[in-house]
Amino acid sequence: METPTRETSVSPSPASKSMFGGCWGCRILAGSGLIVSAGYVYDAARRVMRRGGPTTFGTCVQLTFAVSLACWGLVVLADPVGKAKKKED
């Protein structure tokens, strides 16, 4: 006994093309929030080092995570999704 299958063609909505749907205010809020949180994580790691504590693996991971958060925030602000165009030969 076969179960009937139904094939449907669902086109993505324009808002799903970009993470925030092209909303400038949403991108500013999310991107600046990520950059501020990167500053907080970076400062927490630097505070340990300023007190003369040893630079441990955990401190290095915190610094790396802070830089990645800042880069993610910049990518959200720049919104490069969909801006590259294919070359037509």
PDB file of N, CA and C in Angstrom:
ATOM      1  N   MET A   1       0.845  -1.168   0.000  1.00  0.00           N
ATOM      2  CA  MET A   1       0.000   0.000   0.000  1.00  0.00           C
ATOM      3  C   MET A   1       0.894   1.236   0.000  1.00  0.00           C
ATOM      4  N   GLU A   2       0.689   2.087  -0.964  1.00  0.00           N
ATOM      5  CA  GLU A   2       1.499   3.288  -1.094  1.00  0.00           C
ATOM      6  C   GLU A   2       0.771   4.472  -0.473  1.00  0.00           C
ATOM      7  N   THR A   3       1.549   5.299   0.182  1.00  0.00           N
ATOM      8  CA  THR A   3       0.962   6.517   0.735  1.00  0.00           C
ATOM      9  C   THR A   3       1.115   7.621  -0.298  1.00  0.00           C
ATOM     10  N   PRO A   4       0.095   8.369  -0.523  1.00  0.00           N
ATOM     11  CA  PRO A   4       0.193   9.442  -1.517  1.00  0.00           C
ATOM     12  C   PRO A   4       1.138  10.544  -1.031  1.00  0.00           C
ATOM     13  N   THR A   5       1.953  11.007  -1.930  1.00  0.00           N
ATOM     14  CA  THR A   5       2.872  12.111  -1.611  1.00  0.00           C
ATOM     15  C   THR A   5       2.419  13.340  -2.367  1.00  0.00           C
ATOM     16  N   ARG A   6       2.632  14.437  -1.756  1.00  0.00           N
ATOM     17  CA  ARG A   6       2.241  15.698  -2.364  1.00  0.00           C
ATOM     18  C   ARG A   6       3.474  16.574  -2.490  1.00  0.00           C
ATOM     19  N   GLU A   7       3.816  16.927  -3.704  1.00  0.00           N
ATOM     20  CA  GLU A   7       4.967  17.783  -3.939  1.00  0.00           C
ATOM     21  C   GLU A   7       4.480  19.222  -4.063  1.00  0.00           C
ATOM     22  N   THR A   8       5.053  20.059  -3.261  1.00  0.00           N
ATOM     23  CA  THR A   8       4.687  21.464  -3.324  1.00  0.00           C
ATOM     24  C   THR A   8       5.943  22.286  -3.536  1.00  0.00           C
ATOM     25  N   SER A   9       5.799  23.325  -4.242  1.00  0.00           N
ATOM     26  CA  SER A   9       6.908  24.236  -4.487  1.00  0.00           C
ATOM     27  C   SER A   9       6.732  25.445  -3.581  1.00  0.00           C
ATOM     28  N   VAL A  10       7.620  25.562  -2.623  1.00  0.00           N
ATOM     29  CA  VAL A  10       7.549  26.671  -1.676  1.00  0.00           C
ATOM     30  C   VAL A  10       8.687  27.625  -1.985  1.00  0.00           C
ATOM     31  N   SER A  11       8.350  28.825  -2.345  1.00  0.00           N
ATOM     32  CA  SER A  11       9.388  29.806  -2.609  1.00  0.00           C
ATOM     33  C   SER A  11       9.702  30.557  -1.313  1.00  0.00           C
ATOM     34  N   PRO A  12      10.982  30.835  -1.075  1.00  0.00           N
ATOM     35  CA  PRO A  12      11.331  31.538   0.154  1.00  0.00           C
ATOM     36  C   PRO A  12      10.821  32.971   0.126  1.00  0.00           C
ATOM     37  N   SER A  13      10.416  33.435   1.269  1.00  0.00           N
ATOM     38  CA  SER A  13       9.930  34.803   1.348  1.00  0.00           C
ATOM     39  C   SER A  13      11.107  35.772   1.238  1.00  0.00           C
ATOM     40  N   PRO A  14      10.879  37.000   0.811  1.00  0.00           N
ATOM     41  CA  PRO A  14      11.974  37.959   0.692  1.00  0.00           C
ATOM     42  C   PRO A  14      12.668  38.219   2.028  1.00  0.00           C
ATOM     43  N   ALA A  15      11.962  38.091   3.139  1.00  0.00           N
ATOM     44  CA  ALA A  15      12.564  38.350   4.442  1.00  0.00           C
ATOM     45  C   ALA A  15      13.544  37.260   4.840  1.00  0.00           C
ATOM     46  N   SER A  16      13.393  36.047   4.279  1.00  0.00           N
ATOM     47  CA  SER A  16      14.297  34.967   4.664  1.00  0.00           C
ATOM     48  C   SER A  16      15.619  35.033   3.916  1.00  0.00           C
ATOM     49  N   LYS A  17      15.742  35.874   2.921  1.00  0.00           N
ATOM     50  CA  LYS A  17      17.000  35.999   2.187  1.00  0.00           C
ATOM     51  C   LYS A  17      18.089  36.564   3.072  1.00  0.00           C
ATOM     52  N   SER A  18      17.761  37.511   3.888  1.00  0.00           N
ATOM     53  CA  SER A  18      18.713  38.106   4.815  1.00  0.00           C
ATOM     54  C   SER A  18      18.286  37.742   6.227  1.00  0.00           C
ATOM     55  N   MET A  19      19.254  37.692   7.118  1.00  0.00           N
ATOM     56  CA  MET A  19      18.936  37.280   8.478  1.00  0.00           C
ATOM     57  C   MET A  19      17.917  38.213   9.123  1.00  0.00           C
ATOM     58  N   PHE A  20      18.018  39.494   8.870  1.00  0.00           N
ATOM     59  CA  PHE A  20      17.136  40.460   9.515  1.00  0.00           C
ATOM     60  C   PHE A  20      16.158  41.092   8.531  1.00  0.00           C
ATOM     61  N   GLY A  21      16.049  40.535   7.342  1.00  0.00           N
ATOM     62  CA  GLY A  21      15.073  41.006   6.391  1.00  0.00           C
ATOM     63  C   GLY A  21      15.329  42.404   5.862  1.00  0.00           C
ATOM     64  N   GLY A  22      16.547  42.865   5.915  1.00  0.00           N
ATOM     65  CA  GLY A  22      16.875  44.182   5.406  1.00  0.00           C
ATOM     66  C   GLY A  22      16.489  45.311   6.338  1.00  0.00           C
ATOM     67  N   CYS A  23      16.131  45.010   7.551  1.00  0.00           N
ATOM     68  CA  CYS A  23      15.736  46.035   8.508  1.00  0.00           C
ATOM     69  C   CYS A  23      16.984  46.698   9.084  1.00  0.00           C
ATOM     70  N   TRP A  24      17.196  47.944   8.744  1.00  0.00           N
ATOM     71  CA  TRP A  24      18.403  48.658   9.162  1.00  0.00           C
ATOM     72  C   TRP A  24      18.467  48.781  10.685  1.00  0.00           C
ATOM     73  N   GLY A  25      17.377  49.072  11.329  1.00  0.00           N
ATOM     74  CA  GLY A  25      17.354  49.209  12.781  1.00  0.00           C
ATOM     75  C   GLY A  25      17.691  47.903  13.490  1.00  0.00           C
ATOM     76  N   CYS A  26      17.190  46.791  12.949  1.00  0.00           N
ATOM     77  CA  CYS A  26      17.492  45.475  13.545  1.00  0.00           C
ATOM     78  C   CYS A  26      18.966  45.158  13.406  1.00  0.00           C
ATOM     79  N   ARG A  27      19.533  45.468  12.247  1.00  0.00           N
ATOM     80  CA  ARG A  27      20.961  45.200  12.038  1.00  0.00           C
ATOM     81  C   ARG A  27      21.820  46.067  12.948  1.00  0.00           C
ATOM     82  N   ILE A  28      21.440  47.329  13.139  1.00  0.00           N
ATOM     83  CA  ILE A  28      22.217  48.213  14.023  1.00  0.00           C
ATOM     84  C   ILE A  28      22.155  47.703  15.455  1.00  0.00           C
ATOM     85  N   LEU A  29      20.966  47.324  15.902  1.00  0.00           N
ATOM     86  CA  LEU A  29      20.796  46.845  17.271  1.00  0.00           C
ATOM     87  C   LEU A  29      21.582  45.552  17.508  1.00  0.00           C
ATOM     88  N   ALA A  30      21.437  44.591  16.615  1.00  0.00           N
ATOM     89  CA  ALA A  30      22.114  43.302  16.793  1.00  0.00           C
ATOM     90  C   ALA A  30      23.620  43.444  16.635  1.00  0.00           C
ATOM     91  N   GLY A  31      24.065  44.172  15.628  1.00  0.00           N
ATOM     92  CA  GLY A  31      25.501  44.335  15.404  1.00  0.00           C
ATOM     93  C   GLY A  31      26.186  45.092  16.517  1.00  0.00           C
ATOM     94  N   SER A  32      25.573  46.166  16.975  1.00  0.00           N
ATOM     95  CA  SER A  32      26.195  46.928  18.064  1.00  0.00           C
ATOM     96  C   SER A  32      26.148  46.143  19.371  1.00  0.00           C
ATOM     97  N   GLY A  33      25.105  45.341  19.572  1.00  0.00           N
ATOM     98  CA  GLY A  33      25.043  44.495  20.756  1.00  0.00           C
ATOM     99  C   GLY A  33      26.157  43.461  20.766  1.00  0.00           C
ATOM    100  N   LEU A  34      26.445  42.878  19.608  1.00  0.00           N
ATOM    101  CA  LEU A  34      27.541  41.918  19.518  1.00  0.00           C
ATOM    102  C   LEU A  34      28.888  42.584  19.759  1.00  0.00           C
ATOM    103  N   ILE A  35      29.066  43.786  19.251  1.00  0.00           N
ATOM    104  CA  ILE A  35      30.338  44.492  19.439  1.00  0.00           C
ATOM    105  C   ILE A  35      30.517  44.887  20.904  1.00  0.00           C
ATOM    106  N   VAL A  36      29.445  45.327  21.556  1.00  0.00           N
ATOM    107  CA  VAL A  36      29.530  45.684  22.975  1.00  0.00           C
ATOM    108  C   VAL A  36      29.821  44.444  23.816  1.00  0.00           C
ATOM    109  N   SER A  37      29.188  43.317  23.491  1.00  0.00           N
ATOM    110  CA  SER A  37      29.470  42.097  24.245  1.00  0.00           C
ATOM    111  C   SER A  37      30.901  41.625  24.006  1.00  0.00           C
ATOM    112  N   ALA A  38      31.433  41.858  22.820  1.00  0.00           N
ATOM    113  CA  ALA A  38      32.832  41.530  22.555  1.00  0.00           C
ATOM    114  C   ALA A  38      33.753  42.377  23.426  1.00  0.00           C
ATOM    115  N   GLY A  39      33.412  43.641  23.590  1.00  0.00           N
ATOM    116  CA  GLY A  39      34.205  44.509  24.461  1.00  0.00           C
ATOM    117  C   GLY A  39      34.175  44.049  25.908  1.00  0.00           C
ATOM    118  N   TYR A  40      33.027  43.572  26.351  1.00  0.00           N
ATOM    119  CA  TYR A  40      32.898  43.085  27.725  1.00  0.00           C
ATOM    120  C   TYR A  40      33.743  41.833  27.950  1.00  0.00           C
ATOM    121  N   VAL A  41      33.672  40.891  27.015  1.00  0.00           N
ATOM    122  CA  VAL A  41      34.452  39.656  27.137  1.00  0.00           C
ATOM    123  C   VAL A  41      35.945  39.969  27.059  1.00  0.00           C
ATOM    124  N   TYR A  42      36.333  40.855  26.157  1.00  0.00           N
ATOM    125  CA  TYR A  42      37.739  41.233  26.015  1.00  0.00           C
ATOM    126  C   TYR A  42      38.244  41.897  27.290  1.00  0.00           C
ATOM    127  N   ASP A  43      37.441  42.786  27.863  1.00  0.00           N
ATOM    128  CA  ASP A  43      37.855  43.480  29.082  1.00  0.00           C
ATOM    129  C   ASP A  43      37.986  42.508  30.257  1.00  0.00           C
ATOM    130  N   ALA A  44      37.113  41.522  30.322  1.00  0.00           N
ATOM    131  CA  ALA A  44      37.200  40.529  31.402  1.00  0.00           C
ATOM    132  C   ALA A  44      38.501  39.734  31.294  1.00  0.00           C
ATOM    133  N   ALA A  45      38.897  39.392  30.080  1.00  0.00           N
ATOM    134  CA  ALA A  45      40.148  38.656  29.902  1.00  0.00           C
ATOM    135  C   ALA A  45      41.358  39.547  30.189  1.00  0.00           C
ATOM    136  N   ARG A  46      41.291  40.784  29.769  1.00  0.00           N
ATOM    137  CA  ARG A  46      42.417  41.702  30.002  1.00  0.00           C
ATOM    138  C   ARG A  46      42.550  42.054  31.474  1.00  0.00           C
ATOM    139  N   ARG A  47      41.452  42.078  32.209  1.00  0.00           N
ATOM    140  CA  ARG A  47      41.491  42.406  33.637  1.00  0.00           C
ATOM    141  C   ARG A  47      42.350  41.393  34.397  1.00  0.00           C
ATOM    142  N   VAL A  48      42.233  40.129  34.027  1.00  0.00           N
ATOM    143  CA  VAL A  48      43.045  39.088  34.663  1.00  0.00           C
ATOM    144  C   VAL A  48      44.520  39.310  34.354  1.00  0.00           C
ATOM    145  N   MET A  49      44.803  39.674  33.134  1.00  0.00           N
ATOM    146  CA  MET A  49      46.197  39.872  32.726  1.00  0.00           C
ATOM    147  C   MET A  49      46.781  41.134  33.355  1.00  0.00           C
ATOM    148  N   ARG A  50      45.969  42.174  33.539  1.00  0.00           N
ATOM    149  CA  ARG A  50      46.455  43.416  34.148  1.00  0.00           C
ATOM    150  C   ARG A  50      46.820  43.237  35.613  1.00  0.00           C
ATOM    151  N   ARG A  51      46.136  42.319  36.287  1.00  0.00           N
ATOM    152  CA  ARG A  51      46.431  42.074  37.697  1.00  0.00           C
ATOM    153  C   ARG A  51      47.702  41.257  37.888  1.00  0.00           C
ATOM    154  N   GLY A  52      48.312  40.854  36.804  1.00  0.00           N
ATOM    155  CA  GLY A  52      49.543  40.088  36.898  1.00  0.00           C
ATOM    156  C   GLY A  52      49.318  38.598  36.928  1.00  0.00           C
ATOM    157  N   GLY A  53      48.111  38.184  36.627  1.00  0.00           N
ATOM    158  CA  GLY A  53      47.811  36.752  36.613  1.00  0.00           C
ATOM    159  C   GLY A  53      48.437  36.089  35.408  1.00  0.00           C
ATOM    160  N   PRO A  54      48.587  34.784  35.476  1.00  0.00           N
ATOM    161  CA  PRO A  54      49.200  34.079  34.348  1.00  0.00           C
ATOM    162  C   PRO A  54      48.255  34.031  33.145  1.00  0.00           C
ATOM    163  N   THR A  55      48.858  34.057  31.970  1.00  0.00           N
ATOM    164  CA  THR A  55      48.071  33.935  30.750  1.00  0.00           C
ATOM    165  C   THR A  55      47.829  32.457  30.509  1.00  0.00           C
ATOM    166  N   THR A  56      46.619  32.020  30.773  1.00  0.00           N
ATOM    167  CA  THR A  56      46.275  30.608  30.636  1.00  0.00           C
ATOM    168  C   THR A  56      45.593  30.369  29.298  1.00  0.00           C
ATOM    169  N   PHE A  57      45.322  29.105  29.040  1.00  0.00           N
ATOM    170  CA  PHE A  57      44.609  28.740  27.821  1.00  0.00           C
ATOM    171  C   PHE A  57      43.209  29.357  27.813  1.00  0.00           C
ATOM    172  N   GLY A  58      42.568  29.416  28.964  1.00  0.00           N
ATOM    173  CA  GLY A  58      41.234  29.996  29.062  1.00  0.00           C
ATOM    174  C   GLY A  58      41.216  31.474  28.711  1.00  0.00           C
ATOM    175  N   THR A  59      42.264  32.192  29.115  1.00  0.00           N
ATOM    176  CA  THR A  59      42.356  33.609  28.780  1.00  0.00           C
ATOM    177  C   THR A  59      42.519  33.798  27.279  1.00  0.00           C
ATOM    178  N   CYS A  60      43.330  32.951  26.668  1.00  0.00           N
ATOM    179  CA  CYS A  60      43.509  33.029  25.212  1.00  0.00           C
ATOM    180  C   CYS A  60      42.210  32.712  24.478  1.00  0.00           C
ATOM    181  N   VAL A  61      41.458  31.756  24.984  1.00  0.00           N
ATOM    182  CA  VAL A  61      40.164  31.423  24.373  1.00  0.00           C
ATOM    183  C   VAL A  61      39.195  32.589  24.526  1.00  0.00           C
ATOM    184  N   GLN A  62      39.208  33.253  25.676  1.00  0.00           N
ATOM    185  CA  GLN A  62      38.335  34.422  25.872  1.00  0.00           C
ATOM    186  C   GLN A  62      38.677  35.527  24.883  1.00  0.00           C
ATOM    187  N   LEU A  63      39.960  35.796  24.701  1.00  0.00           N
ATOM    188  CA  LEU A  63      40.364  36.837  23.762  1.00  0.00           C
ATOM    189  C   LEU A  63      39.962  36.478  22.332  1.00  0.00           C
ATOM    190  N   THR A  64      40.145  35.231  21.960  1.00  0.00           N
ATOM    191  CA  THR A  64      39.752  34.786  20.623  1.00  0.00           C
ATOM    192  C   THR A  64      38.241  34.886  20.440  1.00  0.00           C
ATOM    193  N   PHE A  65      37.491  34.498  21.457  1.00  0.00           N
ATOM    194  CA  PHE A  65      36.034  34.586  21.389  1.00  0.00           C
ATOM    195  C   PHE A  65      35.588  36.045  21.270  1.00  0.00           C
ATOM    196  N   ALA A  66      36.264  36.944  21.981  1.00  0.00           N
ATOM    197  CA  ALA A  66      35.911  38.363  21.906  1.00  0.00           C
ATOM    198  C   ALA A  66      36.138  38.908  20.495  1.00  0.00           C
ATOM    199  N   VAL A  67      37.233  38.521  19.886  1.00  0.00           N
ATOM    200  CA  VAL A  67      37.508  38.986  18.522  1.00  0.00           C
ATOM    201  C   VAL A  67      36.484  38.412  17.549  1.00  0.00           C
ATOM    202  N   SER A  68      36.109  37.146  17.737  1.00  0.00           N
ATOM    203  CA  SER A  68      35.111  36.560  16.837  1.00  0.00           C
ATOM    204  C   SER A  68      33.741  37.219  17.012  1.00  0.00           C
ATOM    205  N   LEU A  69      33.379  37.580  18.242  1.00  0.00           N
ATOM    206  CA  LEU A  69      32.122  38.306  18.459  1.00  0.00           C
ATOM    207  C   LEU A  69      32.139  39.659  17.754  1.00  0.00           C
ATOM    208  N   ALA A  70      33.272  40.357  17.846  1.00  0.00           N
ATOM    209  CA  ALA A  70      33.375  41.658  17.187  1.00  0.00           C
ATOM    210  C   ALA A  70      33.267  41.520  15.675  1.00  0.00           C
ATOM    211  N   CYS A  71      33.916  40.502  15.119  1.00  0.00           N
ATOM    212  CA  CYS A  71      33.825  40.284  13.675  1.00  0.00           C
ATOM    213  C   CYS A  71      32.405  39.934  13.255  1.00  0.00           C
ATOM    214  N   TRP A  72      31.724  39.130  14.061  1.00  0.00           N
ATOM    215  CA  TRP A  72      30.339  38.775  13.761  1.00  0.00           C
ATOM    216  C   TRP A  72      29.458  40.023  13.779  1.00  0.00           C
ATOM    217  N   GLY A  73      29.708  40.909  14.739  1.00  0.00           N
ATOM    218  CA  GLY A  73      28.955  42.155  14.798  1.00  0.00           C
ATOM    219  C   GLY A  73      29.177  43.022  13.571  1.00  0.00           C
ATOM    220  N   LEU A  74      30.419  43.073  13.099  1.00  0.00           N
ATOM    221  CA  LEU A  74      30.711  43.852  11.893  1.00  0.00           C
ATOM    222  C   LEU A  74      30.045  43.247  10.659  1.00  0.00           C
ATOM    223  N   VAL A  75      30.001  41.926  10.590  1.00  0.00           N
ATOM    224  CA  VAL A  75      29.343  41.272   9.456  1.00  0.00           C
ATOM    225  C   VAL A  75      27.845  41.559   9.479  1.00  0.00           C
ATOM    226  N   VAL A  76      27.243  41.541  10.654  1.00  0.00           N
ATOM    227  CA  VAL A  76      25.814  41.845  10.750  1.00  0.00           C
ATOM    228  C   VAL A  76      25.552  43.287  10.337  1.00  0.00           C
ATOM    229  N   LEU A  77      26.422  44.194  10.722  1.00  0.00           N
ATOM    230  CA  LEU A  77      26.242  45.595  10.330  1.00  0.00           C
ATOM    231  C   LEU A  77      26.437  45.788   8.829  1.00  0.00           C
ATOM    232  N   ALA A  78      27.410  45.112   8.247  1.00  0.00           N
ATOM    233  CA  ALA A  78      27.697  45.292   6.822  1.00  0.00           C
ATOM    234  C   ALA A  78      26.676  44.592   5.940  1.00  0.00           C
ATOM    235  N   ASP A  79      26.081  43.486   6.416  1.00  0.00           N
ATOM    236  CA  ASP A  79      25.072  42.702   5.702  1.00  0.00           C
ATOM    237  C   ASP A  79      25.509  42.358   4.281  1.00  0.00           C
ATOM    238  N   PRO A  80      26.565  41.543   4.154  1.00  0.00           N
ATOM    239  CA  PRO A  80      27.040  41.224   2.804  1.00  0.00           C
ATOM    240  C   PRO A  80      26.222  40.155   2.085  1.00  0.00           C
ATOM    241  N   VAL A  81      25.190  39.613   2.710  1.00  0.00           N
ATOM    242  CA  VAL A  81      24.396  38.548   2.101  1.00  0.00           C
ATOM    243  C   VAL A  81      23.620  39.102   0.918  1.00  0.00           C
ATOM    244  N   GLY A  82      23.818  38.473  -0.212  1.00  0.00           N
ATOM    245  CA  GLY A  82      23.065  38.859  -1.398  1.00  0.00           C
ATOM    246  C   GLY A  82      23.608  40.070  -2.142  1.00  0.00           C
ATOM    247  N   LYS A  83      24.700  40.657  -1.700  1.00  0.00           N
ATOM    248  CA  LYS A  83      25.229  41.821  -2.401  1.00  0.00           C
ATOM    249  C   LYS A  83      26.178  41.452  -3.513  1.00  0.00           C
ATOM    250  N   ALA A  84      26.760  40.251  -3.454  1.00  0.00           N
ATOM    251  CA  ALA A  84      27.653  39.816  -4.522  1.00  0.00           C
ATOM    252  C   ALA A  84      26.824  39.380  -5.723  1.00  0.00           C
ATOM    253  N   LYS A  85      27.246  39.790  -6.891  1.00  0.00           N
ATOM    254  CA  LYS A  85      26.525  39.447  -8.115  1.00  0.00           C
ATOM    255  C   LYS A  85      27.363  38.472  -8.929  1.00  0.00           C
ATOM    256  N   LYS A  86      26.682  37.547  -9.595  1.00  0.00           N
ATOM    257  CA  LYS A  86      27.363  36.583 -10.424  1.00  0.00           C
ATOM    258  C   LYS A  86      27.865  37.257 -11.696  1.00  0.00           C
ATOM    259  N   LYS A  87      29.042  36.798 -12.146  1.00  0.00           N
ATOM    260  CA  LYS A  87      29.566  37.300 -13.411  1.00  0.00           C
ATOM    261  C   LYS A  87      28.874  36.551 -14.543  1.00  0.00           C
ATOM    262  N   GLU A  88      28.397  37.282 -15.500  1.00  0.00           N
ATOM    263  CA  GLU A  88      27.744  36.666 -16.651  1.00  0.00           C
ATOM    264  C   GLU A  88      28.716  36.631 -17.793  1.00  0.00           C
ATOM    265  N   ASP A  89      28.971  35.425 -18.279  1.00  0.00           N
ATOM    266  CA  ASP A  89      29.915  35.265 -19.392  1.00  0.00           C
ATOM    267  C   ASP A  89      29.204  35.215 -20.719  1.00  0.00           C
TER     268      ASP A  89
END
